[in-house]
Amino acid sequence: MNQLRLEADESSAKVEELQAKVKALEQENLAKEQEITSLSHKNGLLEAENEKMDTTIKDLKKTADEGLQHGTHNETLQRRLQLLEEEAEEADKTLRETNEKLRQTDVKAGHFERKVQALENERDQWETKYEDMSKKYQDLKKELEDLQNEIGNI
C-alpha cells in the first residue's frame, strides 16, 4: 500500500507538475495569440500604409512624367521664342536699313528737286533771253529790210 501511496503521491505530483506545465503553456499560448493579434493588426496597418505609398508613388511618377512633358514643351517654347526673337531682331535690322535708305532717298530727292528747280529757272531765263533776242532779231531784220528798201529806192 505504501507503494500505491507513493505512486499516488508521485502521480499527484506529476499531475500538479503537468497542470503547472499546461497552465504555463496556456499562458504562453495566450501570449502568443495576443502577439499574433498584435502582429496581425500591425500587418494590416503596414499593408494599408504600403497601399498608400504605392498610390503616392504612382501619383509622383505621374507628376514626374507630366513635369517631363512640361519641360519638353517648355524647351520647345523656349526654342520657338528664341527663333522669334532672332526673326524680330532681323526684321528690326532690316527696318532700320530700310529707314536709312528711305532717309537717304528723301535727301537725294530734295537735292534733285532743288536741282530741277534751278534748271527750270535757268531754262526760263534762257527762254526769256531767246524771246528777247528773237524780238531783237525780228526788229533788226525789219530794220535791215527797211534800210534795203530805202537803199534800193535811192
Short mmCIF file of N, CA and C in Angstrom, two decimals, residues 49-122:
data_model
loop_
_atom_site.label_atom_id
_atom_site.label_comp_id
_atom_site.label_asym_id
_atom_site.label_seq_id
_atom_site.Cartn_x
_atom_site.Cartn_y
_atom_site.Cartn_z
N GLU A 49 -0.58 51.21 -45.18
CA GLU A 49 0.44 52.23 -45.43
C GLU A 49 1.17 51.94 -46.74
N ASN A 50 1.41 50.63 -46.99
CA ASN A 50 2.06 50.23 -48.24
C ASN A 50 1.21 50.62 -49.44
N GLU A 51 -0.11 50.36 -49.36
CA GLU A 51 -1.01 50.75 -50.45
C GLU A 51 -1.01 52.26 -50.64
N LYS A 52 -1.02 52.98 -49.51
CA LYS A 52 -0.99 54.44 -49.57
C LYS A 52 0.31 54.91 -50.24
N MET A 53 1.42 54.27 -49.89
CA MET A 53 2.71 54.64 -50.50
C MET A 53 2.73 54.29 -51.98
N ASP A 54 2.14 53.14 -52.35
CA ASP A 54 2.06 52.77 -53.77
C ASP A 54 1.29 53.83 -54.54
N THR A 55 0.17 54.27 -53.96
CA THR A 55 -0.64 55.32 -54.60
C THR A 55 0.17 56.60 -54.72
N THR A 56 0.89 56.92 -53.65
CA THR A 56 1.72 58.14 -53.67
C THR A 56 2.80 58.02 -54.73
N ILE A 57 3.42 56.85 -54.82
CA ILE A 57 4.46 56.63 -55.83
C ILE A 57 3.89 56.79 -57.23
N LYS A 58 2.71 56.21 -57.47
CA LYS A 58 2.07 56.34 -58.78
C LYS A 58 1.80 57.81 -59.09
N ASP A 59 1.27 58.53 -58.09
CA ASP A 59 0.98 59.95 -58.29
C ASP A 59 2.26 60.73 -58.58
N LEU A 60 3.32 60.41 -57.85
CA LEU A 60 4.59 61.11 -58.07
C LEU A 60 5.18 60.80 -59.44
N LYS A 61 5.06 59.52 -59.86
CA LYS A 61 5.54 59.16 -61.20
C LYS A 61 4.74 59.90 -62.27
N LYS A 62 3.43 59.98 -62.05
CA LYS A 62 2.58 60.70 -63.00
C LYS A 62 2.97 62.17 -63.04
N THR A 63 3.18 62.74 -61.86
CA THR A 63 3.58 64.15 -61.78
C THR A 63 4.95 64.35 -62.44
N ALA A 64 5.87 63.40 -62.22
CA ALA A 64 7.21 63.49 -62.83
C ALA A 64 7.09 63.42 -64.35
N ASP A 65 6.24 62.50 -64.85
CA ASP A 65 6.03 62.40 -66.30
C ASP A 65 5.44 63.69 -66.85
N GLU A 66 4.46 64.23 -66.13
CA GLU A 66 3.86 65.50 -66.57
C GLU A 66 4.90 66.61 -66.54
N GLY A 67 5.73 66.59 -65.50
CA GLY A 67 6.81 67.59 -65.40
C GLY A 67 7.77 67.46 -66.57
N LEU A 68 8.08 66.22 -66.92
CA LEU A 68 8.97 65.98 -68.06
C LEU A 68 8.33 66.48 -69.34
N GLN A 69 7.03 66.20 -69.50
CA GLN A 69 6.32 66.68 -70.69
C GLN A 69 6.29 68.20 -70.71
N HIS A 70 6.04 68.80 -69.53
CA HIS A 70 6.03 70.26 -69.46
C HIS A 70 7.42 70.80 -69.76
N GLY A 71 8.44 70.10 -69.27
CA GLY A 71 9.82 70.52 -69.53
C GLY A 71 10.11 70.48 -71.02
N THR A 72 9.69 69.40 -71.68
CA THR A 72 9.88 69.27 -73.12
C THR A 72 9.12 70.36 -73.85
N HIS A 73 7.87 70.57 -73.44
CA HIS A 73 7.05 71.63 -74.05
C HIS A 73 7.69 72.99 -73.81
N ASN A 74 8.21 73.18 -72.60
CA ASN A 74 8.87 74.44 -72.25
C ASN A 74 10.10 74.66 -73.12
N GLU A 75 10.89 73.59 -73.32
CA GLU A 75 12.07 73.70 -74.18
C GLU A 75 11.67 74.06 -75.60
N THR A 76 10.59 73.43 -76.09
CA THR A 76 10.10 73.74 -77.43
C THR A 76 9.70 75.21 -77.52
N LEU A 77 8.98 75.66 -76.50
CA LEU A 77 8.55 77.06 -76.50
C LEU A 77 9.75 78.00 -76.39
N GLN A 78 10.77 77.59 -75.61
CA GLN A 78 11.97 78.42 -75.49
C GLN A 78 12.68 78.55 -76.84
N ARG A 79 12.80 77.41 -77.55
CA ARG A 79 13.43 77.44 -78.88
C ARG A 79 12.62 78.32 -79.82
N ARG A 80 11.31 78.17 -79.76
CA ARG A 80 10.42 78.95 -80.62
C ARG A 80 10.56 80.44 -80.31
N LEU A 81 10.61 80.75 -79.02
CA LEU A 81 10.78 82.14 -78.59
C LEU A 81 12.10 82.69 -79.09
N GLN A 82 13.16 81.89 -78.97
CA GLN A 82 14.47 82.33 -79.44
C GLN A 82 14.44 82.60 -80.94
N LEU A 83 13.81 81.71 -81.70
CA LEU A 83 13.71 81.92 -83.15
C LEU A 83 12.93 83.19 -83.46
N LEU A 84 11.82 83.40 -82.74
CA LEU A 84 11.02 84.60 -82.97
C LEU A 84 11.80 85.85 -82.61
N GLU A 85 12.59 85.79 -81.52
CA GLU A 85 13.41 86.94 -81.14
C GLU A 85 14.45 87.22 -82.22
N GLU A 86 15.07 86.15 -82.74
CA GLU A 86 16.05 86.34 -83.81
C GLU A 86 15.40 86.93 -85.05
N GLU A 87 14.20 86.43 -85.39
CA GLU A 87 13.47 86.98 -86.54
C GLU A 87 13.11 88.45 -86.29
N ALA A 88 12.71 88.76 -85.06
CA ALA A 88 12.37 90.14 -84.73
C ALA A 88 13.60 91.04 -84.84
N GLU A 89 14.75 90.55 -84.35
CA GLU A 89 15.98 91.33 -84.47
C GLU A 89 16.34 91.55 -85.94
N GLU A 90 16.20 90.49 -86.75
CA GLU A 90 16.50 90.61 -88.18
C GLU A 90 15.53 91.59 -88.84
N ALA A 91 14.25 91.49 -88.49
CA ALA A 91 13.25 92.41 -89.05
C ALA A 91 13.55 93.84 -88.61
N ASP A 92 13.97 94.01 -87.36
CA ASP A 92 14.30 95.34 -86.85
C ASP A 92 15.51 95.90 -87.60
N LYS A 93 16.52 95.05 -87.82
CA LYS A 93 17.70 95.47 -88.56
C LYS A 93 17.31 95.87 -89.99
N THR A 94 16.48 95.06 -90.63
CA THR A 94 16.02 95.36 -91.99
C THR A 94 15.24 96.66 -92.00
N LEU A 95 14.40 96.85 -90.99
CA LEU A 95 13.61 98.08 -90.90
C LEU A 95 14.53 99.30 -90.74
N ARG A 96 15.54 99.20 -89.89
CA ARG A 96 16.49 100.31 -89.72
C ARG A 96 17.20 100.60 -91.03
N GLU A 97 17.65 99.53 -91.73
CA GLU A 97 18.33 99.73 -93.01
C GLU A 97 17.39 100.38 -94.02
N THR A 98 16.14 99.91 -94.05
CA THR A 98 15.17 100.48 -94.99
C THR A 98 14.89 101.94 -94.65
N ASN A 99 14.76 102.24 -93.34
CA ASN A 99 14.53 103.63 -92.94
C ASN A 99 15.71 104.51 -93.33
N GLU A 100 16.93 103.99 -93.17
CA GLU A 100 18.12 104.75 -93.55
C GLU A 100 18.12 105.00 -95.05
N LYS A 101 17.81 103.96 -95.83
CA LYS A 101 17.75 104.12 -97.29
C LYS A 101 16.66 105.11 -97.68
N LEU A 102 15.52 105.05 -96.99
CA LEU A 102 14.42 105.99 -97.27
C LEU A 102 14.87 107.42 -96.97
N ARG A 103 15.57 107.60 -95.83
CA ARG A 103 16.05 108.93 -95.47
C ARG A 103 17.03 109.44 -96.52
N GLN A 104 17.95 108.55 -96.96
CA GLN A 104 18.91 108.94 -97.99
C GLN A 104 18.20 109.27 -99.30
N THR A 105 17.17 108.49 -99.62
CA THR A 105 16.40 108.74 -100.84
C THR A 105 15.67 110.08 -100.73
N ASP A 106 15.11 110.36 -99.55
CA ASP A 106 14.45 111.66 -99.35
C ASP A 106 15.44 112.80 -99.51
N VAL A 107 16.64 112.63 -98.97
CA VAL A 107 17.66 113.67 -99.10
C VAL A 107 18.01 113.87 -100.56
N LYS A 108 18.22 112.75 -101.27
CA LYS A 108 18.55 112.83 -102.70
C LYS A 108 17.40 113.45 -103.49
N ALA A 109 16.17 113.06 -103.14
CA ALA A 109 15.01 113.62 -103.84
C ALA A 109 14.94 115.12 -103.62
N GLY A 110 15.20 115.57 -102.40
CA GLY A 110 15.21 117.01 -102.12
C GLY A 110 16.30 117.70 -102.92
N HIS A 111 17.48 117.07 -102.98
CA HIS A 111 18.60 117.63 -103.74
C HIS A 111 18.22 117.75 -105.22
N PHE A 112 17.65 116.66 -105.77
CA PHE A 112 17.28 116.68 -107.19
C PHE A 112 16.14 117.65 -107.46
N GLU A 113 15.21 117.79 -106.51
CA GLU A 113 14.14 118.77 -106.69
C GLU A 113 14.70 120.18 -106.77
N ARG A 114 15.68 120.49 -105.89
CA ARG A 114 16.33 121.81 -105.94
C ARG A 114 17.07 121.99 -107.27
N LYS A 115 17.73 120.89 -107.70
CA LYS A 115 18.46 120.96 -108.96
C LYS A 115 17.50 121.19 -110.13
N VAL A 116 16.36 120.45 -110.10
CA VAL A 116 15.36 120.61 -111.16
C VAL A 116 14.83 122.05 -111.14
N GLN A 117 14.57 122.58 -109.95
CA GLN A 117 14.07 123.95 -109.82
C GLN A 117 15.09 124.95 -110.39
N ALA A 118 16.37 124.71 -110.06
CA ALA A 118 17.42 125.60 -110.57
C ALA A 118 17.50 125.51 -112.09
N LEU A 119 17.41 124.27 -112.62
CA LEU A 119 17.46 124.10 -114.08
C LEU A 119 16.24 124.72 -114.75
N GLU A 120 15.08 124.59 -114.13
CA GLU A 120 13.88 125.21 -114.69
C GLU A 120 14.01 126.73 -114.69
N ASN A 121 14.56 127.27 -113.61
CA ASN A 121 14.79 128.73 -113.57
C ASN A 121 15.76 129.14 -114.67
N GLU A 122 16.85 128.36 -114.82
CA GLU A 122 17.83 128.67 -115.86
C GLU A 122 17.19 128.58 -117.23
#
